[in-house]
mmCIF file of C-alpha atoms and ligand atoms in Angstrom:
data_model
loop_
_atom_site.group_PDB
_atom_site.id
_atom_site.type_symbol
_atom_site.label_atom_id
_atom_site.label_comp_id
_atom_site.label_asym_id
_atom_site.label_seq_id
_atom_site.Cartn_x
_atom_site.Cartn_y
_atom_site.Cartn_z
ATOM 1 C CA UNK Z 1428 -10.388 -21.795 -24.254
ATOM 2 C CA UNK Z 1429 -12.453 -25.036 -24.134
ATOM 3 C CA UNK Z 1430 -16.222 -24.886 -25.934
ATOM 4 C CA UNK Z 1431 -17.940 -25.232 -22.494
ATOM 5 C CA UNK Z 1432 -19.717 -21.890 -21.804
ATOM 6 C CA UNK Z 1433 -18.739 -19.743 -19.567
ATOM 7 C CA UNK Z 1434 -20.168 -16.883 -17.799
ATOM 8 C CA UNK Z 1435 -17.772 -15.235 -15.799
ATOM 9 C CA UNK Z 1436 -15.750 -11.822 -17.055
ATOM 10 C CA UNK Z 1437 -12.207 -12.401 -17.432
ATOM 11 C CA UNK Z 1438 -11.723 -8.309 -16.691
ATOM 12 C CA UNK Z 1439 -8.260 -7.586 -18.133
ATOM 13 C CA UNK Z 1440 -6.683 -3.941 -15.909
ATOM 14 C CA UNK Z 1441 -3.172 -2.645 -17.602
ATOM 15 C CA UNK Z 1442 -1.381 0.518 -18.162
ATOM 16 C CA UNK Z 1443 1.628 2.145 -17.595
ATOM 17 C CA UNK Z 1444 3.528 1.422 -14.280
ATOM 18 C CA UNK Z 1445 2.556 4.299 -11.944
ATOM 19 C CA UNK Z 1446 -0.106 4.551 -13.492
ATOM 20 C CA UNK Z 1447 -1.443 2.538 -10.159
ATOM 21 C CA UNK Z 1448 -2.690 -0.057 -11.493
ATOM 22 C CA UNK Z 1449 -1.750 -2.169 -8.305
ATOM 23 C CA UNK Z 1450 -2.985 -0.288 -5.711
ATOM 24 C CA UNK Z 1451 -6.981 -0.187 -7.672
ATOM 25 C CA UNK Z 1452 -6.421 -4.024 -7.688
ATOM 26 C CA UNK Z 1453 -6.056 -4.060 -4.153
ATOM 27 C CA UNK Z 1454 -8.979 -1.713 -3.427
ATOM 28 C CA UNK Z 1455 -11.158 -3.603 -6.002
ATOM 29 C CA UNK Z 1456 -10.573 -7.129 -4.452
ATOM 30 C CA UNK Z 1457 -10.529 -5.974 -0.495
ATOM 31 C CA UNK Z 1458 -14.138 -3.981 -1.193
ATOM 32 C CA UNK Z 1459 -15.882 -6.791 -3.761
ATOM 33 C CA UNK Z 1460 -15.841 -10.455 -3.002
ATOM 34 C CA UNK Z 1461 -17.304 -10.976 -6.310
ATOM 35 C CA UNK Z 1462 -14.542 -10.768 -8.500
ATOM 36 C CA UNK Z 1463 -10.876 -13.061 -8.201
ATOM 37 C CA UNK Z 1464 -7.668 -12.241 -9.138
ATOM 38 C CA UNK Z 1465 -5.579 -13.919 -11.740
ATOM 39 C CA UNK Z 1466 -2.349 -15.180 -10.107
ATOM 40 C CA UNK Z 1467 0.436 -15.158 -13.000
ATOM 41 C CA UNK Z 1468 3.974 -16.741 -13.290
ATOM 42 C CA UNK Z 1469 6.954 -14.927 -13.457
ATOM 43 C CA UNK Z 1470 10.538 -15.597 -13.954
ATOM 44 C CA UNK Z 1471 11.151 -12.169 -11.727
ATOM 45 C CA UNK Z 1472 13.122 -12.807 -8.363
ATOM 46 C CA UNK Z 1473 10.771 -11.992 -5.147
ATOM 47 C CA UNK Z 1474 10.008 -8.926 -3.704
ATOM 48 C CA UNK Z 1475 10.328 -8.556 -0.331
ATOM 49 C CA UNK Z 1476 7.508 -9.417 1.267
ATOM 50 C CA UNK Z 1477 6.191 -10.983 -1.855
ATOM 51 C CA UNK Z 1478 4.425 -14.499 -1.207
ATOM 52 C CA UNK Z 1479 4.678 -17.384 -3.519
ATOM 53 C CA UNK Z 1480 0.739 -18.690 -4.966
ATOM 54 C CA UNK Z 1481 -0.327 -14.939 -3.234
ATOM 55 C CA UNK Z 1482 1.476 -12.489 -5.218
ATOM 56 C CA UNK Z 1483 3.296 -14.308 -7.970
ATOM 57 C CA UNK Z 1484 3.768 -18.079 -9.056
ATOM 58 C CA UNK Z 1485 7.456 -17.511 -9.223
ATOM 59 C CA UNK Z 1486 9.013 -20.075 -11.497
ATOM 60 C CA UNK Z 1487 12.421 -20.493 -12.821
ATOM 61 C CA UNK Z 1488 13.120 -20.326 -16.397
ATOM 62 C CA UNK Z 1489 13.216 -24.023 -17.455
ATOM 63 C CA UNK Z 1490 9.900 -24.475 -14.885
ATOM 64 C CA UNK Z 1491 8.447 -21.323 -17.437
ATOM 65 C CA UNK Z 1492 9.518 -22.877 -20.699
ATOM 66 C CA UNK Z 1493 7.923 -25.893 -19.693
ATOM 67 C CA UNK Z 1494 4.891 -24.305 -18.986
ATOM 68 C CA UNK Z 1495 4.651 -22.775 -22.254
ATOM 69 C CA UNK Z 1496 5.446 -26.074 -24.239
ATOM 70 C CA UNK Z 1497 2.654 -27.706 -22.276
ATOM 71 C CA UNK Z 1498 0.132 -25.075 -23.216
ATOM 72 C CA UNK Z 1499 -0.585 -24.119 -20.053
ATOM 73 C CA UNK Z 1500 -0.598 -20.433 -20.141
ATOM 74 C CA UNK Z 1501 -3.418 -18.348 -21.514
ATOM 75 C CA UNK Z 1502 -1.227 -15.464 -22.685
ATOM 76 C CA UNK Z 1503 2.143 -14.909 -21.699
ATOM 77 C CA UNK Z 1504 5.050 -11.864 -23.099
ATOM 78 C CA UNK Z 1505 8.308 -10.696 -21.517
ATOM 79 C CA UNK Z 1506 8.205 -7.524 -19.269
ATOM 80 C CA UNK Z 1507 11.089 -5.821 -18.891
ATOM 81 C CA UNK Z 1508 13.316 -8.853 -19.202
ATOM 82 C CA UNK Z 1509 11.520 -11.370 -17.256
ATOM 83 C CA UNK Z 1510 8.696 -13.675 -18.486
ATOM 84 C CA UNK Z 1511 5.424 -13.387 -17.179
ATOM 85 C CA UNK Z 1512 2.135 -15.688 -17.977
ATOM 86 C CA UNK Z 1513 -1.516 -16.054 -17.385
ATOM 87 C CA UNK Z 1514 -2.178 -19.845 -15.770
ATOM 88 C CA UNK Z 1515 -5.002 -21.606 -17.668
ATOM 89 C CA UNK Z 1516 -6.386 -23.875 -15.275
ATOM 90 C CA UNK Z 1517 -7.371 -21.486 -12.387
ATOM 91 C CA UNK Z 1518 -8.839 -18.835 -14.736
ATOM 92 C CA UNK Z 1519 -10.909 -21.156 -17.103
ATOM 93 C CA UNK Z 1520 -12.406 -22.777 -13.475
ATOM 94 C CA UNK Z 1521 -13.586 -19.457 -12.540
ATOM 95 C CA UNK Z 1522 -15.292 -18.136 -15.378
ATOM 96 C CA UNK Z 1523 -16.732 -21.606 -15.385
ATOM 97 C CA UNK Z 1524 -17.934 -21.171 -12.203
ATOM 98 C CA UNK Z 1525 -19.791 -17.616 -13.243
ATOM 99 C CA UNK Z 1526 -16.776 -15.947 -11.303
ATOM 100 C CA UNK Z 1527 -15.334 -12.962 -12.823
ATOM 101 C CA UNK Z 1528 -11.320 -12.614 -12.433
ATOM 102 C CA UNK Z 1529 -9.020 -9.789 -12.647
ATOM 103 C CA UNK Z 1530 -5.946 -9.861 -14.686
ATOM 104 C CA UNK Z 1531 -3.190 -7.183 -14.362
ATOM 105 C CA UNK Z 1532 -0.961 -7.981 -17.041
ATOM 106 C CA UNK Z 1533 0.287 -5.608 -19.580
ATOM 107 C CA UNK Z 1534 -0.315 -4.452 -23.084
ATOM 108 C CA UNK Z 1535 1.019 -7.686 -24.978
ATOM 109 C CA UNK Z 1536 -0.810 -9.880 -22.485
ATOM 110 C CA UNK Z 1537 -3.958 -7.697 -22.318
ATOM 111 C CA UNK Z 1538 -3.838 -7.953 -26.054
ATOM 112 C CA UNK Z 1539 -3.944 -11.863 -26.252
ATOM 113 C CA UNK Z 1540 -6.677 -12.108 -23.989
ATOM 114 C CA UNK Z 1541 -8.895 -10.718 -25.945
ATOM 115 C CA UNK Z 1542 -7.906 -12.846 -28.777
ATOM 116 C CA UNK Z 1543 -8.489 -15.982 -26.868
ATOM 117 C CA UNK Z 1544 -11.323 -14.512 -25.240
ATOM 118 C CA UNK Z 1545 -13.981 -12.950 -26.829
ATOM 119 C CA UNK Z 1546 -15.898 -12.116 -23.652
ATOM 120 C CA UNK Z 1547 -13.413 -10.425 -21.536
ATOM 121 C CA UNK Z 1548 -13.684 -7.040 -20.774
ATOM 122 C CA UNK Z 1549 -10.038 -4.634 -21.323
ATOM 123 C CA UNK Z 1550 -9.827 -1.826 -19.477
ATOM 124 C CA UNK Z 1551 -6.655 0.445 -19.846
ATOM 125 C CA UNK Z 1552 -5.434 3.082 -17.108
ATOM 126 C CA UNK Z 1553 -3.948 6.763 -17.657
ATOM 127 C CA UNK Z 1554 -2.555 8.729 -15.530
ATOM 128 C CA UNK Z 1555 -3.924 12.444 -15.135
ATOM 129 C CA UNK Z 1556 -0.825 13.711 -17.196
ATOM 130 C CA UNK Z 1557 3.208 12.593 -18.017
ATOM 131 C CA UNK Z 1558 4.355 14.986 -15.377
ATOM 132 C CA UNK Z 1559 1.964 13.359 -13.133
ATOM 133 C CA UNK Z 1560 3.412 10.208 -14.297
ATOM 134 C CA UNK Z 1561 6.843 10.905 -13.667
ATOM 135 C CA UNK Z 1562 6.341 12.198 -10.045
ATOM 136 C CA UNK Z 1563 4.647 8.880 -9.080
ATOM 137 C CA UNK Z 1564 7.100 7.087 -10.581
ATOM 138 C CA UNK Z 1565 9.985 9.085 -9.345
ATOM 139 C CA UNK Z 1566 8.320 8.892 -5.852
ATOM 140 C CA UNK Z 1567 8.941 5.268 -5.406
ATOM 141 C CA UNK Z 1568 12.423 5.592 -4.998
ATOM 142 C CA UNK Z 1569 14.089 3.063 -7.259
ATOM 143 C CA UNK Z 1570 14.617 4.756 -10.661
ATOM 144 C CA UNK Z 1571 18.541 4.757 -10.518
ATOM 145 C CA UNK Z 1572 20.065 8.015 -12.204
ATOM 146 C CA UNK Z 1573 19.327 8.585 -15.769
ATOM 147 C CA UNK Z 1574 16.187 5.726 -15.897
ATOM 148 C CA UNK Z 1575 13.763 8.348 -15.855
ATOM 149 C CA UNK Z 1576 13.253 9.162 -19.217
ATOM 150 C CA UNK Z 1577 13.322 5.007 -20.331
ATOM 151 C CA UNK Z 1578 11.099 4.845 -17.676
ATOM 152 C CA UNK Z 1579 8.635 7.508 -19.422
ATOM 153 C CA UNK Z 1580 9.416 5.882 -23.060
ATOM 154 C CA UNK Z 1581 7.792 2.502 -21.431
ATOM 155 C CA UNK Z 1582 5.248 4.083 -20.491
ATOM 156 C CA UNK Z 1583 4.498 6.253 -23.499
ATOM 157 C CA UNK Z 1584 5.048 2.541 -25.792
ATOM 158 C CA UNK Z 1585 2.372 0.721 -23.222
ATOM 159 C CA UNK Z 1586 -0.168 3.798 -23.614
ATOM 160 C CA UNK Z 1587 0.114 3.587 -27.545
ATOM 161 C CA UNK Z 1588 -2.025 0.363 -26.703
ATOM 162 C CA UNK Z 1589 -4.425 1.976 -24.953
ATOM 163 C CA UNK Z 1590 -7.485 3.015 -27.555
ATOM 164 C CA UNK Z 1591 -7.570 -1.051 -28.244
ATOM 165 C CA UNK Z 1592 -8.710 -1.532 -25.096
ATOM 166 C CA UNK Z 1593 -12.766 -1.491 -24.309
ATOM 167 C CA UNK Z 1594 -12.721 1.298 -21.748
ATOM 168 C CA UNK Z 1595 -10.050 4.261 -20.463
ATOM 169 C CA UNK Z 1596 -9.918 5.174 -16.907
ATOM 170 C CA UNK Z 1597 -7.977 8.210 -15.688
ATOM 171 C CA UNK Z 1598 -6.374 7.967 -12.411
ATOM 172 C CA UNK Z 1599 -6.818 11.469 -10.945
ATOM 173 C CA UNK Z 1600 -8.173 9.856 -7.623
ATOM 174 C CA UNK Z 1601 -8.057 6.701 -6.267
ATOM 175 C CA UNK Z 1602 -11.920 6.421 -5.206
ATOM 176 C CA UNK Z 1603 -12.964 7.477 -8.833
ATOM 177 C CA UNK Z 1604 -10.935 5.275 -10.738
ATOM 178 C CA UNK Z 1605 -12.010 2.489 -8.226
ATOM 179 C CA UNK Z 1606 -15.738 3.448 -8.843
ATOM 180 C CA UNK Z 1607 -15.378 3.535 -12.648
ATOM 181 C CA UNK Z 1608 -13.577 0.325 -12.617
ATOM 182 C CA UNK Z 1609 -16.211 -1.395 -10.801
ATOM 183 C CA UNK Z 1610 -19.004 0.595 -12.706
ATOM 184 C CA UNK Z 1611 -17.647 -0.855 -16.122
ATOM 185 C CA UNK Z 1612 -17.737 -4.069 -14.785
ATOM 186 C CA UNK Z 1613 -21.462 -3.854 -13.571
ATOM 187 C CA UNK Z 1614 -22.657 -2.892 -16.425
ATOM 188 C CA UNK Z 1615 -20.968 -4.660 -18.549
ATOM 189 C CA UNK Z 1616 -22.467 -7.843 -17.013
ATOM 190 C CA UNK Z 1617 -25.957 -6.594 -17.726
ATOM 191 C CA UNK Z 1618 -24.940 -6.325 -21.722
ATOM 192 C CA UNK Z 1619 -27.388 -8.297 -23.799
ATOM 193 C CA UNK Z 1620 -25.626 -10.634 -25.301
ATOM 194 C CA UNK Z 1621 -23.881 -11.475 -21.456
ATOM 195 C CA UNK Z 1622 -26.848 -11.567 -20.055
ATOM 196 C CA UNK Z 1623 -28.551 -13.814 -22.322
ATOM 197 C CA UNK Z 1624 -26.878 -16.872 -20.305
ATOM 198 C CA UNK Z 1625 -27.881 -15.997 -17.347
ATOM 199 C CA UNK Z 1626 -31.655 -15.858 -18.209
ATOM 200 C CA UNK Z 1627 -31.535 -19.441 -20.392
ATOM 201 C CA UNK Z 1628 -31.144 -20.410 -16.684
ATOM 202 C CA UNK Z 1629 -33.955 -18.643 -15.326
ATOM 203 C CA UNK Z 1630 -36.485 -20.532 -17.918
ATOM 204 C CA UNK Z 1631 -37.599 -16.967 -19.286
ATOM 205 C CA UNK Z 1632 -37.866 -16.861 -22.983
ATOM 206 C CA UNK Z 1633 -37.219 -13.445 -24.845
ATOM 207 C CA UNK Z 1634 -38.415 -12.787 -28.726
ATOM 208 C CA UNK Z 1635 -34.615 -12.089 -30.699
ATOM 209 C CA UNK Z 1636 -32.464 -13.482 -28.461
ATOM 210 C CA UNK Z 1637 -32.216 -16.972 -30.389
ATOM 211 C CA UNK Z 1638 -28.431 -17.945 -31.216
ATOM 212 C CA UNK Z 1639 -27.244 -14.625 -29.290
ATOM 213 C CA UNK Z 1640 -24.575 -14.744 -26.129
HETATM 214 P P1 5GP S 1392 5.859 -6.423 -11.699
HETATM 215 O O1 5GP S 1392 7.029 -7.321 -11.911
HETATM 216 O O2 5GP S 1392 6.256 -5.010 -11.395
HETATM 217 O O3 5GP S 1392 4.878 -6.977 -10.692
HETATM 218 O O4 5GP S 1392 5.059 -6.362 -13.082
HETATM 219 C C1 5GP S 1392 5.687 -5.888 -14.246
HETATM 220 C C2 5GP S 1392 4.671 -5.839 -15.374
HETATM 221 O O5 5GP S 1392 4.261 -7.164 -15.739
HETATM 222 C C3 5GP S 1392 3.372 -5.096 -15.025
HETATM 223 O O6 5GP S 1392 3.003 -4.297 -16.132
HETATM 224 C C4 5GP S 1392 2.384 -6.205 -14.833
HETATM 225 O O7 5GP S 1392 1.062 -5.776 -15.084
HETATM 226 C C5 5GP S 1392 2.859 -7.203 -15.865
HETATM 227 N N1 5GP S 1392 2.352 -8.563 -15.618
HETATM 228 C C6 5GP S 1392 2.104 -9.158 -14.428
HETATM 229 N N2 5GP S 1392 1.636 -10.397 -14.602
HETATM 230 C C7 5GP S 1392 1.541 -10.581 -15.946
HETATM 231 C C8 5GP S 1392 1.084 -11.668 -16.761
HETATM 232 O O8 5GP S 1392 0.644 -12.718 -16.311
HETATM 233 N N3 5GP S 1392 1.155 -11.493 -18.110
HETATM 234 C C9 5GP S 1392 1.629 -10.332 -18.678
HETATM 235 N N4 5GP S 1392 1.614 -10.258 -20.011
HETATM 236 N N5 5GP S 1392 2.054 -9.292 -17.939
HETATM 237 C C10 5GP S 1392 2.012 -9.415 -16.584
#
């Protein structure tokens, strides 16, 4: 990241898939208009329905490559066999900005954020419990025969990840985990050494913060 400061969160969301980790993006950036998401490249073919610079930068392989020789992604790992990346540019102008963005990316990705980032924020999702797990993900309708239990191996490799992250939230209801998400994120833009920038602006001087934030 460049040595301006920043003060927006990059807010890093992962976890296992069905763990619903999509659907508490979509409730977290329809009910706050505070917070952005990331958009990341992917090598992955469309979904149906799936919009180009909405949902995914999809890129070819040679377009991704290049990408990654220019430095221009901020993490990037391969997900089930198709690359994926965080694009520099549109995050860095945000946190500039004082914007906080949401990244759903997994573990690897997650994982580099924080290394090129020592503000962002990592929180990882659970689901209530495996069987729980395998029901959502066996309720979507697209594990062929016999995927189930590679399915549930992903899953249990992504959630060995999880106690590195800053924060666990358990999906037992949508509204909850929505709440918690967004309560993490409140306060963790009121920590000291966060909100240290934001009151060099307001002029107001406090004893000990010198050289903090
Ligand atoms: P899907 O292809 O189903 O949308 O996503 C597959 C996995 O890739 C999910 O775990 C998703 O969070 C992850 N992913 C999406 N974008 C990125 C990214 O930019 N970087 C990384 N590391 N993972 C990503």
């Amino acid at each position: 990241m460049s040595s301006k400061p920043s003060t927006g969160i990059p807010v890093v969301l992962s976890g296992p898939s069905g763990a619903g980790k999509t659907t508490i993006q979509k409730q977290l950036l329809s009910r706050y208009q505070d917070l952005v998401p990331s958009i990341s490249a992917t090598t992955r073919p469309p979904r149906p329905g799936e919009v180009h610079g909405k949902d995914y930068l999809f890129l070819s392989e040679p377009e991704f490559q290049s990408g990654i020789e220019q430095n221009l992604f901020l993490e990037h790992a391969q997900v089930h066999g198709h690359f994926y990346g965080t694009p520099k540019g549109p995050l860095e102008e945000h946190l500039h900005l004082g914007v906080d963005v949401l990244l759903v990316i997994d573990v690897q990705g997650g994982l580099q954020i924080r290394s090129a980032c020592t503000e962002s924020l990592l929180i990882f999702l659970l689901p209530p419990s495996m069987a729980d797990l395998a029901k959502r993900i066996d309720s979507r309708g697209d594990v062929p025969p016999g995927e189930m239990q590679v399915r549930l191996r992903n899953a249990e490799w992504e959630m060995s990840f999880a106690t590195q992250y800053d924060y666990l939230v358990i999906n037992r209801n949508l509204d909850e985990a929505v709440s918690q998400v967004r309560s993490i994120l409140v306060a963790d833009r009121c920590r000291t050494q966060r909100a240290v920038r934001r009151i060099h602006h307001l002029g107001i001087d406090l004893p000990g913060l010198e050289g903090r934030g």
